[in-house]
């Protein structure tokens, strides 16, 4: 009713509604969407356009101009995500309907055709690469490299996302999301490590815990359990501390972060004489999926270990030369068995 003041109870529920709405997206997604909206505002200002009504009510022509601007440096998928972030924030001020923007959709399809859908996929970290790093580690590396190598080993065998391995920064560490010291436990009777993940990209509503195991191999050069034991002994920490930590120049433990993991993977790759630009932290997860599928494991086990909801993990499988040759060889052998050499 007009003129009626809201009661304290109604105000309280309104504040709670705002609080719940603010948690509608995962933290990383919310941050990306905020960056998308801010980038759009900066573009408007750089073009000398007024924020109102351009900000709250962008026309199809304005969005087309913005997409063309982004296309100079971004892939089609990146542009799509930028527009999705902008649309999400505009939705805070009222309904947003771009369904009739057919010219924009046609333009985005053209950008996808010209610029490509996404960035080039990075190459996977292989078991041979892990073994080389472990063998070099035995020669005596510092705390940071020991931490990096273990992160790579756990990341590959656990098929973990970067967002679960390490935080974006020390300030962004979240106990529910990132691995803590107490989340990685050695199980002696199994000679394996038990990893407990409580929040992942596909597990955001506390519906369950995702428990996986990384087994060891006693006496083998590549033994995740022994690497874990050596690392824990050299880096004592509290149960709720980030799992991956190394000693800085001052001797104080500091957490391994997104940037530290990404740059560290490239450094380790360079040591093998490979091109660092072809690898990233996501190469760990891709390497685990590729290695598991190549070993002959049923796809279900790969999907479980990596906590995938869809079958997108099958795209991570990188066929080696031997596997590629097997395809036509198998087809050829079938016909040759039916029509042996010299047969009529």
CSV table of N, CA and C in Angstrom, one decimal, residues 197-261:
chain,number,residue,atom,x,y,z
A,197,UNK,N,37.7,-33.0,-0.7
A,197,UNK,CA,37.4,-31.7,-1.3
A,197,UNK,C,35.9,-31.4,-0.9
A,198,UNK,N,35.7,-30.2,-0.3
A,198,UNK,CA,34.4,-29.9,0.2
A,198,UNK,C,33.6,-28.9,-0.8
A,199,UNK,N,34.3,-28.2,-1.6
A,199,UNK,CA,33.7,-27.2,-2.5
A,199,UNK,C,34.5,-27.1,-3.8
A,200,UNK,N,33.9,-27.5,-4.9
A,200,UNK,CA,34.6,-27.4,-6.2
A,200,UNK,C,33.6,-26.7,-7.2
A,201,UNK,N,34.1,-26.6,-8.4
A,201,UNK,CA,33.3,-26.0,-9.4
A,201,UNK,C,31.9,-26.7,-9.6
A,202,UNK,N,31.9,-28.0,-9.4
A,202,UNK,CA,30.7,-28.8,-9.6
A,202,UNK,C,30.1,-29.2,-8.2
A,203,UNK,N,30.6,-28.7,-7.2
A,203,UNK,CA,30.2,-29.0,-5.8
A,203,UNK,C,30.1,-27.7,-5.0
A,204,UNK,N,29.1,-26.9,-5.2
A,204,UNK,CA,29.0,-25.6,-4.6
A,204,UNK,C,28.0,-25.4,-3.5
A,205,UNK,N,27.2,-26.5,-3.2
A,205,UNK,CA,26.1,-26.3,-2.3
A,205,UNK,C,26.2,-27.3,-1.1
A,206,UNK,N,27.4,-27.7,-0.8
A,206,UNK,CA,27.6,-28.6,0.4
A,206,UNK,C,26.7,-29.8,0.4
A,207,UNK,N,26.4,-30.3,-0.8
A,207,UNK,CA,25.6,-31.5,-0.9
A,207,UNK,C,26.4,-32.8,-0.5
A,208,UNK,N,27.7,-32.7,-0.6
A,208,UNK,CA,28.5,-33.9,-0.3
A,208,UNK,C,30.0,-33.5,-0.2
A,209,UNK,N,30.8,-34.4,0.1
A,209,UNK,CA,32.3,-34.2,0.1
A,209,UNK,C,32.8,-35.1,-1.0
A,210,UNK,N,33.8,-34.6,-1.7
A,210,UNK,CA,34.4,-35.4,-2.8
A,210,UNK,C,35.7,-36.0,-2.3
A,211,UNK,N,35.8,-37.3,-2.1
A,211,UNK,CA,36.9,-38.0,-1.5
A,211,UNK,C,37.6,-38.8,-2.6
A,212,UNK,N,38.9,-38.6,-2.8
A,212,UNK,CA,39.6,-39.3,-3.8
A,212,UNK,C,40.9,-39.8,-3.1
A,213,UNK,N,41.6,-40.8,-3.8
A,213,UNK,CA,42.8,-41.3,-3.3
A,213,UNK,C,43.9,-41.2,-4.4
A,214,UNK,N,45.1,-40.9,-3.9
A,214,UNK,CA,46.3,-40.9,-4.7
A,214,UNK,C,47.2,-42.0,-4.1
A,215,UNK,N,47.4,-43.1,-4.8
A,215,UNK,CA,48.2,-44.2,-4.3
A,215,UNK,C,49.7,-43.9,-4.5
A,216,UNK,N,50.5,-44.6,-3.6
A,216,UNK,CA,51.9,-44.6,-3.8
A,216,UNK,C,52.5,-45.8,-4.3
A,217,UNK,N,53.8,-45.9,-4.5
A,217,UNK,CA,54.4,-47.1,-5.1
A,217,UNK,C,55.8,-47.2,-4.4
A,218,UNK,N,55.8,-48.0,-3.4
A,218,UNK,CA,57.0,-48.1,-2.5
A,218,UNK,C,58.3,-48.5,-3.4
A,219,UNK,N,59.3,-47.7,-3.2
A,219,UNK,CA,60.6,-48.0,-3.9
A,219,UNK,C,60.7,-47.5,-5.3
A,220,UNK,N,59.5,-47.0,-5.8
A,220,UNK,CA,59.5,-46.5,-7.2
A,220,UNK,C,60.1,-45.1,-7.3
A,221,UNK,N,60.7,-44.7,-8.4
A,221,UNK,CA,61.2,-43.3,-8.5
A,221,UNK,C,60.1,-42.3,-8.3
A,222,UNK,N,58.9,-42.6,-8.9
A,222,UNK,CA,57.7,-41.7,-8.8
A,222,UNK,C,56.8,-42.2,-7.8
A,223,UNK,N,56.9,-41.8,-6.6
A,223,UNK,CA,56.0,-42.2,-5.5
A,223,UNK,C,55.4,-41.0,-4.8
A,224,UNK,N,54.1,-40.7,-5.1
A,224,UNK,CA,53.5,-39.6,-4.5
A,224,UNK,C,53.5,-39.6,-2.9
A,225,UNK,N,53.4,-40.8,-2.3
A,225,UNK,CA,53.3,-40.9,-0.9
A,225,UNK,C,54.7,-40.4,-0.3
A,226,UNK,N,55.8,-40.9,-0.9
A,226,UNK,CA,57.1,-40.5,-0.3
A,226,UNK,C,57.3,-39.0,-0.5
A,227,UNK,N,56.9,-38.5,-1.7
A,227,UNK,CA,57.0,-37.0,-1.9
A,227,UNK,C,56.2,-36.3,-0.8
A,228,UNK,N,55.0,-36.8,-0.5
A,228,UNK,CA,54.2,-36.1,0.5
A,228,UNK,C,54.9,-36.2,1.9
A,229,UNK,N,55.4,-37.3,2.2
A,229,UNK,CA,56.0,-37.5,3.5
A,229,UNK,C,57.3,-36.6,3.7
A,230,UNK,N,58.1,-36.5,2.6
A,230,UNK,CA,59.2,-35.6,2.7
A,230,UNK,C,58.8,-34.1,2.8
A,231,UNK,N,57.8,-33.8,2.0
A,231,UNK,CA,57.3,-32.4,2.0
A,231,UNK,C,56.8,-32.0,3.4
A,232,UNK,N,56.0,-32.8,4.0
A,232,UNK,CA,55.3,-32.5,5.3
A,232,UNK,C,56.4,-32.4,6.4
A,233,UNK,N,57.4,-33.3,6.3
A,233,UNK,CA,58.5,-33.3,7.3
A,233,UNK,C,59.3,-32.0,7.2
A,234,UNK,N,59.4,-31.5,6.0
A,234,UNK,CA,60.2,-30.3,5.8
A,234,UNK,C,59.4,-29.0,6.0
A,235,UNK,N,58.1,-29.1,6.0
A,235,UNK,CA,57.2,-27.9,6.1
A,235,UNK,C,56.1,-28.1,7.1
A,236,UNK,N,56.4,-28.2,8.4
A,236,UNK,CA,55.4,-28.4,9.4
A,236,UNK,C,54.5,-27.2,9.4
A,237,UNK,N,53.2,-27.5,9.6
A,237,UNK,CA,52.1,-26.4,9.6
A,237,UNK,C,50.9,-26.9,10.3
A,238,UNK,N,50.1,-25.9,10.7
A,238,UNK,CA,48.8,-26.2,11.4
A,238,UNK,C,47.8,-26.9,10.5
A,239,UNK,N,46.9,-27.7,11.0
A,239,UNK,CA,46.0,-28.5,10.2
A,239,UNK,C,45.1,-27.6,9.3
A,240,UNK,N,44.8,-26.4,9.7
A,240,UNK,CA,44.0,-25.5,8.9
A,240,UNK,C,44.8,-24.6,7.9
A,241,UNK,N,46.1,-24.7,7.9
A,241,UNK,CA,46.9,-23.9,7.0
A,241,UNK,C,46.7,-24.4,5.6
A,242,UNK,N,47.0,-23.6,4.6
A,242,UNK,CA,47.0,-24.1,3.2
A,242,UNK,C,48.0,-25.2,3.0
A,243,UNK,N,47.6,-26.2,2.2
A,243,UNK,CA,48.4,-27.4,2.1
A,243,UNK,C,49.8,-27.1,1.4
A,244,UNK,N,49.7,-26.4,0.3
A,244,UNK,CA,51.0,-26.1,-0.4
A,244,UNK,C,51.6,-24.8,0.0
A,245,UNK,N,52.7,-24.9,0.8
A,245,UNK,CA,53.4,-23.7,1.3
A,245,UNK,C,54.9,-24.0,1.2
A,246,UNK,N,55.6,-22.9,1.0
A,246,UNK,CA,57.1,-23.0,0.9
A,246,UNK,C,57.7,-21.8,1.7
A,247,UNK,N,59.0,-22.0,2.0
A,247,UNK,CA,59.7,-21.0,2.7
A,247,UNK,C,60.2,-19.9,1.8
A,248,UNK,N,59.9,-18.6,2.2
A,248,UNK,CA,60.4,-17.5,1.5
A,248,UNK,C,61.8,-17.2,1.8
A,249,UNK,N,62.3,-16.0,1.3
A,249,UNK,CA,63.7,-15.6,1.6
A,249,UNK,C,63.9,-15.4,3.1
A,250,UNK,N,62.8,-15.1,3.8
A,250,UNK,CA,63.0,-14.8,5.3
A,250,UNK,C,62.8,-16.1,6.1
A,251,UNK,N,62.5,-17.2,5.4
A,251,UNK,CA,62.4,-18.5,6.1
A,251,UNK,C,61.0,-18.7,6.6
A,252,UNK,N,60.0,-17.8,6.4
A,252,UNK,CA,58.7,-17.9,6.8
A,252,UNK,C,57.8,-18.6,5.7
A,253,UNK,N,57.0,-19.6,6.2
A,253,UNK,CA,56.1,-20.3,5.2
A,253,UNK,C,55.1,-19.3,4.6
A,254,UNK,N,54.9,-19.4,3.3
A,254,UNK,CA,53.9,-18.7,2.6
A,254,UNK,C,53.2,-19.6,1.6
A,255,UNK,N,51.9,-19.3,1.3
A,255,UNK,CA,51.2,-20.2,0.5
A,255,UNK,C,51.5,-20.1,-1.0
A,256,UNK,N,51.5,-21.2,-1.7
A,256,UNK,CA,51.6,-21.2,-3.1
A,256,UNK,C,50.3,-20.6,-3.7
A,257,UNK,N,50.4,-19.7,-4.7
A,257,UNK,CA,49.2,-19.1,-5.2
A,257,UNK,C,49.0,-19.4,-6.7
A,258,UNK,N,47.9,-18.9,-7.3
A,258,UNK,CA,47.6,-19.1,-8.7
A,258,UNK,C,48.8,-18.7,-9.5
A,259,UNK,N,49.3,-17.5,-9.3
A,259,UNK,CA,50.4,-17.0,-10.1
A,259,UNK,C,51.7,-17.8,-9.9
A,260,UNK,N,51.9,-18.2,-8.6
A,260,UNK,CA,53.1,-19.0,-8.3
A,260,UNK,C,53.1,-20.3,-8.9
A,261,UNK,N,51.9,-20.9,-9.0
A,261,UNK,CA,51.8,-22.3,-9.6
A,261,UNK,C,51.9,-22.1,-11.1
